[in-house]
Coordinates of C-alpha atoms and ligand atoms in Angstrom, one line a residue:
X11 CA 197.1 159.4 256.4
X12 CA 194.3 161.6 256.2
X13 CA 195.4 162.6 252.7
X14 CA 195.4 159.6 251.2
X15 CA 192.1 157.7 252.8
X16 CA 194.7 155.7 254.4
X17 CA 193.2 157.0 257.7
X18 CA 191.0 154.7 260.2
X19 CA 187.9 156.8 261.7
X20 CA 186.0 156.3 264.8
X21 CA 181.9 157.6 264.3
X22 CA 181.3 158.1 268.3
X23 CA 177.4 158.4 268.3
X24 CA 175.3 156.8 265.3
X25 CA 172.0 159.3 264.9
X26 CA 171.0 161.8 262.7
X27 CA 174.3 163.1 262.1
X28 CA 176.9 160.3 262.6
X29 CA 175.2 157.6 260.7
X30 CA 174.9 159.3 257.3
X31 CA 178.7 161.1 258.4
X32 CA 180.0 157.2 258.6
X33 CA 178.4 155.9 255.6
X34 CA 180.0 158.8 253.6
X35 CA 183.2 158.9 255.2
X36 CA 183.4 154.7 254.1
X37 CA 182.2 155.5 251.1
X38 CA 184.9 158.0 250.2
X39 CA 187.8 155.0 250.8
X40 CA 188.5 155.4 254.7
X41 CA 187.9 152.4 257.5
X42 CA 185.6 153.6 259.7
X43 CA 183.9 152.0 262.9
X44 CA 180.5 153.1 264.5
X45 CA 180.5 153.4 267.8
X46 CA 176.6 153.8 269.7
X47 CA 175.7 153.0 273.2
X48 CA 172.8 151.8 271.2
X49 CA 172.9 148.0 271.0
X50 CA 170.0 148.4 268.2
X51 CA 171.2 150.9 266.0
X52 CA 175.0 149.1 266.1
X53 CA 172.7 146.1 265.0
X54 CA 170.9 147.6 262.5
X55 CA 174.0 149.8 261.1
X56 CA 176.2 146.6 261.1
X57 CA 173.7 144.9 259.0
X58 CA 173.9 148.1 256.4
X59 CA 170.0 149.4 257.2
X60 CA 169.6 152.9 258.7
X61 CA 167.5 153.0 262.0
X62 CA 166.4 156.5 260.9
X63 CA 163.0 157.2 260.7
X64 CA 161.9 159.1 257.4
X65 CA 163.5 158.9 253.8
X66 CA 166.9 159.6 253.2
X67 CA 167.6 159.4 249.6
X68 CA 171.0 157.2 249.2
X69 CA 171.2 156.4 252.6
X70 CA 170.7 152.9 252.8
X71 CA 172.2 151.9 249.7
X72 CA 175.7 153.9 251.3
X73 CA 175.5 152.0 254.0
X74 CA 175.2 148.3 252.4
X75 CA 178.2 149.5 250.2
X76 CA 180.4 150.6 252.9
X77 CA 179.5 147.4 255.3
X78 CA 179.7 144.8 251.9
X79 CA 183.2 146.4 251.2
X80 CA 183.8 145.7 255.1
X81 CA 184.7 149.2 255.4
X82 CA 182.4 150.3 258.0
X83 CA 181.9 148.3 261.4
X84 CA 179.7 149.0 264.5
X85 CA 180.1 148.7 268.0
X86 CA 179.6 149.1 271.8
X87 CA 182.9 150.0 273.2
X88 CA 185.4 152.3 273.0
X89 CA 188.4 149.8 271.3
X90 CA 188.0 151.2 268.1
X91 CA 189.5 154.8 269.0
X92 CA 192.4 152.8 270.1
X93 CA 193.5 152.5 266.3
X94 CA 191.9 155.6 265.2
X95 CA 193.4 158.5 263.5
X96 CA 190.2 160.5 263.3
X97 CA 187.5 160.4 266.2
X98 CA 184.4 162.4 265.2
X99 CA 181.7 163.3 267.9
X100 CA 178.1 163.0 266.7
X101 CA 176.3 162.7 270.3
X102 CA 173.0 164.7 271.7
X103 CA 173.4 168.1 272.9
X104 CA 170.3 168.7 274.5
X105 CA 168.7 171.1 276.4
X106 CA 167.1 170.0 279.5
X107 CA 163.1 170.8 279.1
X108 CA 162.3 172.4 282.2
X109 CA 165.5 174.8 282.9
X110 CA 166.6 175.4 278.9
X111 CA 170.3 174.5 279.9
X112 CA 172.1 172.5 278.1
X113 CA 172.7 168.6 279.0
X114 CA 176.3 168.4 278.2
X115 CA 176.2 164.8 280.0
X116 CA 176.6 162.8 276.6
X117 CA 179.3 165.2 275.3
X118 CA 181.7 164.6 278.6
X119 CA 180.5 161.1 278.6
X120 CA 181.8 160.3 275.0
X121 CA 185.0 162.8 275.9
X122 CA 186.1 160.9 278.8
X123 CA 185.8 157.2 277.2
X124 CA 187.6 158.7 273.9
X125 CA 190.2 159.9 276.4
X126 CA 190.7 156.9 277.9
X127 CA 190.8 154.8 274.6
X128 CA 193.4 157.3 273.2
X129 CA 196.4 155.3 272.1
X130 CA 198.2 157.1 269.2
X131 CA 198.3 160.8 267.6
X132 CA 194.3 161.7 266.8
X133 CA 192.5 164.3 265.3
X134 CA 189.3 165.1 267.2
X135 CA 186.7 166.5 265.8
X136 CA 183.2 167.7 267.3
X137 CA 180.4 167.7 264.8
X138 CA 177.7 168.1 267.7
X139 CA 175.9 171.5 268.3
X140 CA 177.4 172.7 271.6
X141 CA 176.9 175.6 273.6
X142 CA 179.8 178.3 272.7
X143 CA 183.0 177.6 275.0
X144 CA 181.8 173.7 275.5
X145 CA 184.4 172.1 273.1
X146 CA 187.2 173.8 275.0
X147 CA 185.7 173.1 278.6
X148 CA 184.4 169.5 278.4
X149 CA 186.2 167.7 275.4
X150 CA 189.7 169.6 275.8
X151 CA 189.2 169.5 279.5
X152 CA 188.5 165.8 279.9
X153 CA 191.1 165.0 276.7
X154 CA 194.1 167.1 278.9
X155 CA 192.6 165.9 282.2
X156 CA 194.1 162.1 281.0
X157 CA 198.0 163.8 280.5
X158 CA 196.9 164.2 276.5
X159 CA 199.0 167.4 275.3
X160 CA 197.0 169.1 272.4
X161 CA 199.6 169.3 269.2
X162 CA 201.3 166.0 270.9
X163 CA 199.0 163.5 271.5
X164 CA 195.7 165.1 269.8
X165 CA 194.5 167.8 267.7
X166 CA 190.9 169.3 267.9
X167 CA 188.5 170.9 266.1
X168 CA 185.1 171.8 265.9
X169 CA 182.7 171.4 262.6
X170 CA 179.0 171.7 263.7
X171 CA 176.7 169.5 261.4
X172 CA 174.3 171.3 258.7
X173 CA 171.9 168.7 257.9
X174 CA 168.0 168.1 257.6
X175 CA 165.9 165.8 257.9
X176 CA 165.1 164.5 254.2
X177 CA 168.0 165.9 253.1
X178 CA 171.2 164.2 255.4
X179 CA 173.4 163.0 252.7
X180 CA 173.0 166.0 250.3
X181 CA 173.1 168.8 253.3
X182 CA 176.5 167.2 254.2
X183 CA 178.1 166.9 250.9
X184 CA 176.8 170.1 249.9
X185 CA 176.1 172.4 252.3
X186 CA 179.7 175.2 253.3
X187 CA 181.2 173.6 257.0
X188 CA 182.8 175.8 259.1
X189 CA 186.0 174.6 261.2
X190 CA 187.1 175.9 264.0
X191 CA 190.2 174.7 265.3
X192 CA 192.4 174.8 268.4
X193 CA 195.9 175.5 266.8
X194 CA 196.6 176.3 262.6
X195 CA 197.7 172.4 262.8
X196 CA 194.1 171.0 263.6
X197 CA 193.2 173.6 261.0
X198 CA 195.3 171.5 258.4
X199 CA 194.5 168.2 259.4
X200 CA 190.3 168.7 259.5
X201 CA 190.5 170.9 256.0
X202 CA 192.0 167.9 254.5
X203 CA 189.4 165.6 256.1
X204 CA 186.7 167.6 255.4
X205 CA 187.5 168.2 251.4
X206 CA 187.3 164.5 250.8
X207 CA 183.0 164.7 250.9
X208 CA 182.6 168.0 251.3
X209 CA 181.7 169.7 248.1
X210 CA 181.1 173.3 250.0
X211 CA 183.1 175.7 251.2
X212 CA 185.4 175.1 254.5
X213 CA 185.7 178.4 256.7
X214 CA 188.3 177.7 259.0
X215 CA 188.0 179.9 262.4
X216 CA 188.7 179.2 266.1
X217 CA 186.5 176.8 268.1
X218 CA 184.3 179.1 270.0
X219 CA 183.2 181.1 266.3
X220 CA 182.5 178.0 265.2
X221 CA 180.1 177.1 267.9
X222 CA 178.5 180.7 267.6
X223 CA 177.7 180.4 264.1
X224 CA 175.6 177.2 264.4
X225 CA 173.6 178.2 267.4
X226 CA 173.2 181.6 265.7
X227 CA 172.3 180.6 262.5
X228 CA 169.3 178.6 263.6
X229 CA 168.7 181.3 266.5
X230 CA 168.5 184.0 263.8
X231 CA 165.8 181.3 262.0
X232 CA 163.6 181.4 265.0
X233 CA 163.9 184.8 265.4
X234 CA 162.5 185.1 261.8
X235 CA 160.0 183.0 262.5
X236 CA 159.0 184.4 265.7
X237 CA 158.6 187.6 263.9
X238 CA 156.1 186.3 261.8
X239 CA 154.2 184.4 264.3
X240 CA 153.9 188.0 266.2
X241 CA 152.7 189.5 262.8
X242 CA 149.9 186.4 261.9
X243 CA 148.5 187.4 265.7
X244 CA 148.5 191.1 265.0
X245 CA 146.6 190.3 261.6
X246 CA 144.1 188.3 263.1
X247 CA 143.1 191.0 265.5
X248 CA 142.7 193.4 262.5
X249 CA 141.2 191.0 260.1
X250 CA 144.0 191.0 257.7
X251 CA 146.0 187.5 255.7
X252 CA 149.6 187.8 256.8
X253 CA 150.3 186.0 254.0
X254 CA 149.2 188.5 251.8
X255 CA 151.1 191.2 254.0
X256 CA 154.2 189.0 254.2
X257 CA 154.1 188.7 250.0
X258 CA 154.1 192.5 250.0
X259 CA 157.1 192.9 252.6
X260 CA 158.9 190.5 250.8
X261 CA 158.4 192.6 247.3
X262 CA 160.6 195.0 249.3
X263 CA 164.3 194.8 248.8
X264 CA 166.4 192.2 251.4
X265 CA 163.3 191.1 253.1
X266 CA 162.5 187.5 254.0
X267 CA 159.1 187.8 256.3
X268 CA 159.2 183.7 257.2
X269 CA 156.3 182.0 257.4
X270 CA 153.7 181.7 260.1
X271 CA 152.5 178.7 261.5
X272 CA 151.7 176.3 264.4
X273 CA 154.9 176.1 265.9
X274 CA 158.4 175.5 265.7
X275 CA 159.8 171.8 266.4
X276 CA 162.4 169.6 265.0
X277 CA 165.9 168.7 267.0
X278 CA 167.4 172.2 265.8
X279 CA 165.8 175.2 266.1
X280 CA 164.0 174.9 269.4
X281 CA 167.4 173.9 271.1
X282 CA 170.4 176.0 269.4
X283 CA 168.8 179.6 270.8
X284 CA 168.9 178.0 274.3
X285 CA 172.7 176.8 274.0
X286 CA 173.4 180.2 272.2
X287 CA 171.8 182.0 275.3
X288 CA 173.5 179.6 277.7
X289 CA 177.0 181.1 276.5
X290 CA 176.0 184.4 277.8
X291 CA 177.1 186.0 281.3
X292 CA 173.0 186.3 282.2
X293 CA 170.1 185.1 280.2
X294 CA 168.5 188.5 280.7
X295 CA 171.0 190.1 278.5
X296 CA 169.5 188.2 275.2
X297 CA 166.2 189.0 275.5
X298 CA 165.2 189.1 272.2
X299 CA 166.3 185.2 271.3
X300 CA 164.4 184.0 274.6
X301 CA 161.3 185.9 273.6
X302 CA 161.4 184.8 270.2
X303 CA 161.5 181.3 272.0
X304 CA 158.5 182.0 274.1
X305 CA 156.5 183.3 271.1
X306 CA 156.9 180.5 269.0
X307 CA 156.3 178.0 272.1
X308 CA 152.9 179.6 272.5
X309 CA 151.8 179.3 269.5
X310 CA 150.3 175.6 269.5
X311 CA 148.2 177.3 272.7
X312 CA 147.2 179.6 270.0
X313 CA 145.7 177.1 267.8
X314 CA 144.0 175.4 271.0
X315 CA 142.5 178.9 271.5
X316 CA 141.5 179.1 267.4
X317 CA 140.0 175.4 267.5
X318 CA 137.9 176.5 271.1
X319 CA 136.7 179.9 269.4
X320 CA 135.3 177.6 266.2
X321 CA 133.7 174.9 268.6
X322 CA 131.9 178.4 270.4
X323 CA 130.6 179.3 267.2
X324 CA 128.6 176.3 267.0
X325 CA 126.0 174.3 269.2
X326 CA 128.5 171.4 270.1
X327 CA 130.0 171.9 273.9
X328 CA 133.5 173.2 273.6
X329 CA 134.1 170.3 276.6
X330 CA 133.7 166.8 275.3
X331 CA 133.9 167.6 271.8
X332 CA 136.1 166.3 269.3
X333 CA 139.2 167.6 267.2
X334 CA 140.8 166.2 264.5
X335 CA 144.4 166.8 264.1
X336 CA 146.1 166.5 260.6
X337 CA 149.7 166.2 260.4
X338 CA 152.0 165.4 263.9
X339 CA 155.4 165.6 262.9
X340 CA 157.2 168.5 263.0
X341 CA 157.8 169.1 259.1
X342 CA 156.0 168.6 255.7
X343 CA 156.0 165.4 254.1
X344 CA 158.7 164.3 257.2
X345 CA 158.3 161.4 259.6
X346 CA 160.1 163.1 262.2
X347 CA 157.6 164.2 265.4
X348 CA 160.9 165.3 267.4
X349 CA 159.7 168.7 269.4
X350 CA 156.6 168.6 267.3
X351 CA 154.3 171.6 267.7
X352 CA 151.2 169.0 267.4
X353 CA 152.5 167.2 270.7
X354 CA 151.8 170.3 272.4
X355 CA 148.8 171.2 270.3
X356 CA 147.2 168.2 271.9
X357 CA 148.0 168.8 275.6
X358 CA 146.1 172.6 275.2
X359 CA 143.1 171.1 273.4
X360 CA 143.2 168.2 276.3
X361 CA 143.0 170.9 278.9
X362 CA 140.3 172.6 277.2
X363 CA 138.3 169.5 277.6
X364 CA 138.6 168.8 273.8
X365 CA 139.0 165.3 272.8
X366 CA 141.3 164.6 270.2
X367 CA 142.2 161.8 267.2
X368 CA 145.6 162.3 265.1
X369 CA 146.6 161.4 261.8
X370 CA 149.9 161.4 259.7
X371 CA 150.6 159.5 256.9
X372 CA 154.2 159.9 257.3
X373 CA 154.1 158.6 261.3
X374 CA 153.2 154.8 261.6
X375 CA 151.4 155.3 264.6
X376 CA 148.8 157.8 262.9
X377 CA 148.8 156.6 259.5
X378 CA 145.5 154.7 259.2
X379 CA 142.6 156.1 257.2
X380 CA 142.5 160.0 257.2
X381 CA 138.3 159.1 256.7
X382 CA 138.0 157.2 259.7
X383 CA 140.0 160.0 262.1
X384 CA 137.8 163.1 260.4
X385 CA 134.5 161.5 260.3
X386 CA 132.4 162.7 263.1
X387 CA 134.7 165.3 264.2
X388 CA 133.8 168.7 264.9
X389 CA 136.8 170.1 263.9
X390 CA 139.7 169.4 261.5
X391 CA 142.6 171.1 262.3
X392 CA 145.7 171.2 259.9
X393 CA 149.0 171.5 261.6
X394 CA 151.8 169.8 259.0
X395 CA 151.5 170.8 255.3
X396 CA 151.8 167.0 254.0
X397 CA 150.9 166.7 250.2
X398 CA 148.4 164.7 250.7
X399 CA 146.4 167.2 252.7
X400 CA 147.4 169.5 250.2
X401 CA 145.0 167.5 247.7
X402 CA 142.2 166.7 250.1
X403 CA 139.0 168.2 248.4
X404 CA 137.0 170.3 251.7
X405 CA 133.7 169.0 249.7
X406 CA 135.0 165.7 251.3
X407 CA 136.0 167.1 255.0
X408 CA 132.4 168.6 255.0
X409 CA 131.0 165.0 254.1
X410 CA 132.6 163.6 257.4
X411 CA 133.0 166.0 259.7
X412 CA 130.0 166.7 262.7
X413 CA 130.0 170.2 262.9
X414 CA 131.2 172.2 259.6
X415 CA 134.9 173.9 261.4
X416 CA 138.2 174.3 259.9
X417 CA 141.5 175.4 261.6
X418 CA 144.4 175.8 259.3
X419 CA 148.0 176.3 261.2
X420 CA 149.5 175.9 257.7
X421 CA 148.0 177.8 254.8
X422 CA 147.3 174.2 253.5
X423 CA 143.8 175.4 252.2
X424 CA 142.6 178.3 250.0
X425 CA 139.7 180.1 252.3
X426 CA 137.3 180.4 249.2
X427 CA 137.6 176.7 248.6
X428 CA 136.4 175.9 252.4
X429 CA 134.1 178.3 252.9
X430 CA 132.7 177.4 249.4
X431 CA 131.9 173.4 250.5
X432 CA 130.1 174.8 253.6
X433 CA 132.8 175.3 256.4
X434 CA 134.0 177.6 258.4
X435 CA 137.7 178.4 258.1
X436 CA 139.8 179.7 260.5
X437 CA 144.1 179.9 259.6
X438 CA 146.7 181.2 261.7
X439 CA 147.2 185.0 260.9
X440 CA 143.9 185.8 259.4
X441 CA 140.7 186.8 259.8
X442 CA 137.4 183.8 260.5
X443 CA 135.9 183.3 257.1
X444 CA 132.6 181.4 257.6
X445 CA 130.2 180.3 254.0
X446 CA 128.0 182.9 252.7
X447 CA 125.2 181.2 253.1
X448 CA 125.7 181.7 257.2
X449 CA 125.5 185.3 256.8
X450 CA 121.7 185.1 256.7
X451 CA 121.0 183.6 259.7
Ligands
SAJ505 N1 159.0 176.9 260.4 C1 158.0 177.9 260.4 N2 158.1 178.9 259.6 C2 159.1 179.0 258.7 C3 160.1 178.0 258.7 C4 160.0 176.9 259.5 O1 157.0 177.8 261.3 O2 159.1 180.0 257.9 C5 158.9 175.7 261.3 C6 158.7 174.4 260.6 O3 157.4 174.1 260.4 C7 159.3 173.4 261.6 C8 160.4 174.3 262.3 O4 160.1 175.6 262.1 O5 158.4 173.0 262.6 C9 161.8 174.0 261.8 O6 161.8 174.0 260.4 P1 163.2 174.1 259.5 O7 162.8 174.3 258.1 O8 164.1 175.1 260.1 O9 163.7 172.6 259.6 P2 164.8 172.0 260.5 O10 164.4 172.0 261.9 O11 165.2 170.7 259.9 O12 166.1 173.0 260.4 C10 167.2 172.6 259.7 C11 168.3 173.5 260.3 N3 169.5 173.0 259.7 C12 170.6 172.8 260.6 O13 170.5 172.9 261.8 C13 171.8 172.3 259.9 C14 168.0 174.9 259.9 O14 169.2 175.7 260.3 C15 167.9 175.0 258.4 O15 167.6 176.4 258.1 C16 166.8 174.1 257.9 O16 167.1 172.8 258.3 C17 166.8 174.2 256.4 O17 165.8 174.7 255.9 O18 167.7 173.7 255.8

């Protein structure tokens, strides 16, 4: 059935990953049905428009195909697994905020109304990030817990998503999947799903390498960037760019110094280390993935402390005065503010008794006139590395601003070009450049 698009899928969970997953798994020739707890999005889907927020090339126009050819429905309930020969898990996987353990609530949720709705032979696939060893013990558990026999009455695997914002359809098409499966038979049946959109590679393992590579690949990212975070402080302190170290590093052979900045957000990288760590016997033994954590966590306190230092520098009371904040989502040119480091930025400036205004052209909330959030500001700090602050002139931030300060969290600016309309420019990982003219005085 799977073979021959013949097959009828069931999308459980319609967000980042299941609603471009169903519009390319309809658009391939299969009958697939949506399935969200999410009256709104089964609406919105239904109708063929994406709830997503942000552009995502080819979306929308897969997803009035696949619901004008009827071959993609949504709904509420469970019925639709009843019929179903695939069922592929898209749901959250969260961490919980406070303790950093994972919320497998959604997971087991989903598990236990899929087992119950079981009615024939089904493959099951989990395309969620999950903690390693959760596949077996929640969805196998609560699957075998209803008298279903893996090999008899199901098949399971496990084929953790690789998308991006901006870049949903193309990641999945593109990007190499891994698939770990329970026995060589769920093997066969995913592979054969799988290479009907996929144009990448399929790695087919067991379950519990399958969730380790996911939640190490991104760990291994924050790691990277947690590393250069460490470096940009270090350079600071002895008045040297990090990005003009991190060029020379990266001359050397098999380097990749990442890139220092403001923060880490998005729905990845801050949560994967935390289920990776959760897998372990203690969370003391992987102390270099939690620190790398805590070091990029603190860095949005970093900026606060960069933005208070500026404000010091000038006659303006540090208390009361006002910062403008350029860019609040958690990625260039991206409306997604999921985990975003500017959130966080605002809460340290807020204790610090600094008052502050937002803008982001790419969040609808923020988006009004950049003029109107910088003028009177005394300071301007850039924290998303949008193309349109890209091409802002600093002549015309030293027009509006009160008092003359720049912050830079994402090597948005050149220093020269500040410092030569007046400002003072401060970026994450090197030294405080002020105008020549200041020298003097
Ligand atoms: N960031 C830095 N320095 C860097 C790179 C990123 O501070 O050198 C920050 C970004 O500003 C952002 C956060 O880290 O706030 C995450 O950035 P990201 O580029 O990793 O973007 P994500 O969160 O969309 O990551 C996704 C992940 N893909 C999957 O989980 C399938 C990640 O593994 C990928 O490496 C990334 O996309 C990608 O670049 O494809």
């Amino acid at each position: 059935m799977i073979r021959a698009h013949g097959a009828t899928i069931a999308v459980v969970g319609l967000g980042y990953v299941g609603t471009p997953l169903a519009a390319l798994l309809a658009n391939v020739g299969f009958n697939v049905s949506g399935i969200d707890k999410d009256p709104h999005k089964v609406r919105d889907i239904g109708n063929g428009h994406s709830p997503l927020i942000g552009i995502e090339p080819g979306l929308s126009e897969l997803l009035q195909q696949a619901v004008s050819q009827r071959r993609l429905q949504t709904g509420t309930d469970f019925s639709a697994c009843e019929a179903a020969d695939v069922i592929m898990l898209a749901v959250d996987t969260p961490i919980d905020g406070k303790t950093k353990l994972p919320d497998e609530s959604s997971l087991r949720r989903a598990a236990r109304d899929i087992a119950g709705s079981l009615r024939r032979e089904c493959l099951v696939v989990v395309e969620s990030t999950t903690s390693p060893g959760t596949v077996h013990r929640v969805v196998r558990q609560e699957l075998e817990g209803r008298g279903k026999r893996l090999g008899t009455d199901f098949w399971l695997a496990s084929c953790p998503e690789r998308v991006m914002p901006g870049r949903l359809l193309a990641n999945m098409r593109a990007c190499s999947r891994v698939i770990g499966a329970a026995d060589d038979a769920s093997g066969v049946l995913a592979v054969a799903l799988y290479r009907h959109f996929v144009d990448g590679e399929l790695d087919v393992t067991d379950i519990m390498t399958a969730e380790l590579v996911k939640t190490a690949e991104n760990a291994y990212r924050d790691v990277q960037i947690a590393f250069a975070n460490e470096m940009a402080l270090l350079c600071e302190e002895l008045g040297v760019d990090v990005m003009r170290v991190r060029d020379l590093v990266n001359k050397s052979p098999y380097r990749q110094m990442h890139i220092p900045g403001g923060g880490v957000g998005g729905h990845c990288i801050p949560k994967d280390p935390w289920l990776l760590v959760a897998s372990a016997s203690s969370r003391e033994s992987m102390r270099l993935i939690t620190t790398a954590r805590e070091i990029n966590d603190a860095m949005p306190a970093h900026v606060a402390d960069l933005v208070a230092a500026a404000l010091a520098r000038t006659e303006v009371e540090v208390r009361g005065s006002t910062a403008a904040v350029l860019g609040y989502a958690y990625l260039e040119n991206s409306g997604d503010t999921r985990n975003s480091p500017s959130q966080a930025l605002c809460s340290e400036l807020a204790v610090r008794g600094i008052r502050t205004r937002i803008h982001d052209p790419f969040v609808a909330e923020y988006a009004g006139p950049l003029d109107d959030v910088v003028d009177g500001a005394d300071v301007a700090v850039f924290m998303v590395r949008h193309e349109a602050y890209a091409e802002l002139q600093p002549s015309h931030l030293a027009r509006l601003l009160r008092t003359p300060n720049v912050v830079d969290a994402r090597g948005v600016f050149r220093a020269e070009d500040v410092i030569s309309a007046g400002l003072s420019y401060q970026a994450v990982g090197a030294p405080l450049r002020t105008p020549r003219a200041w020298e003097s005085t």
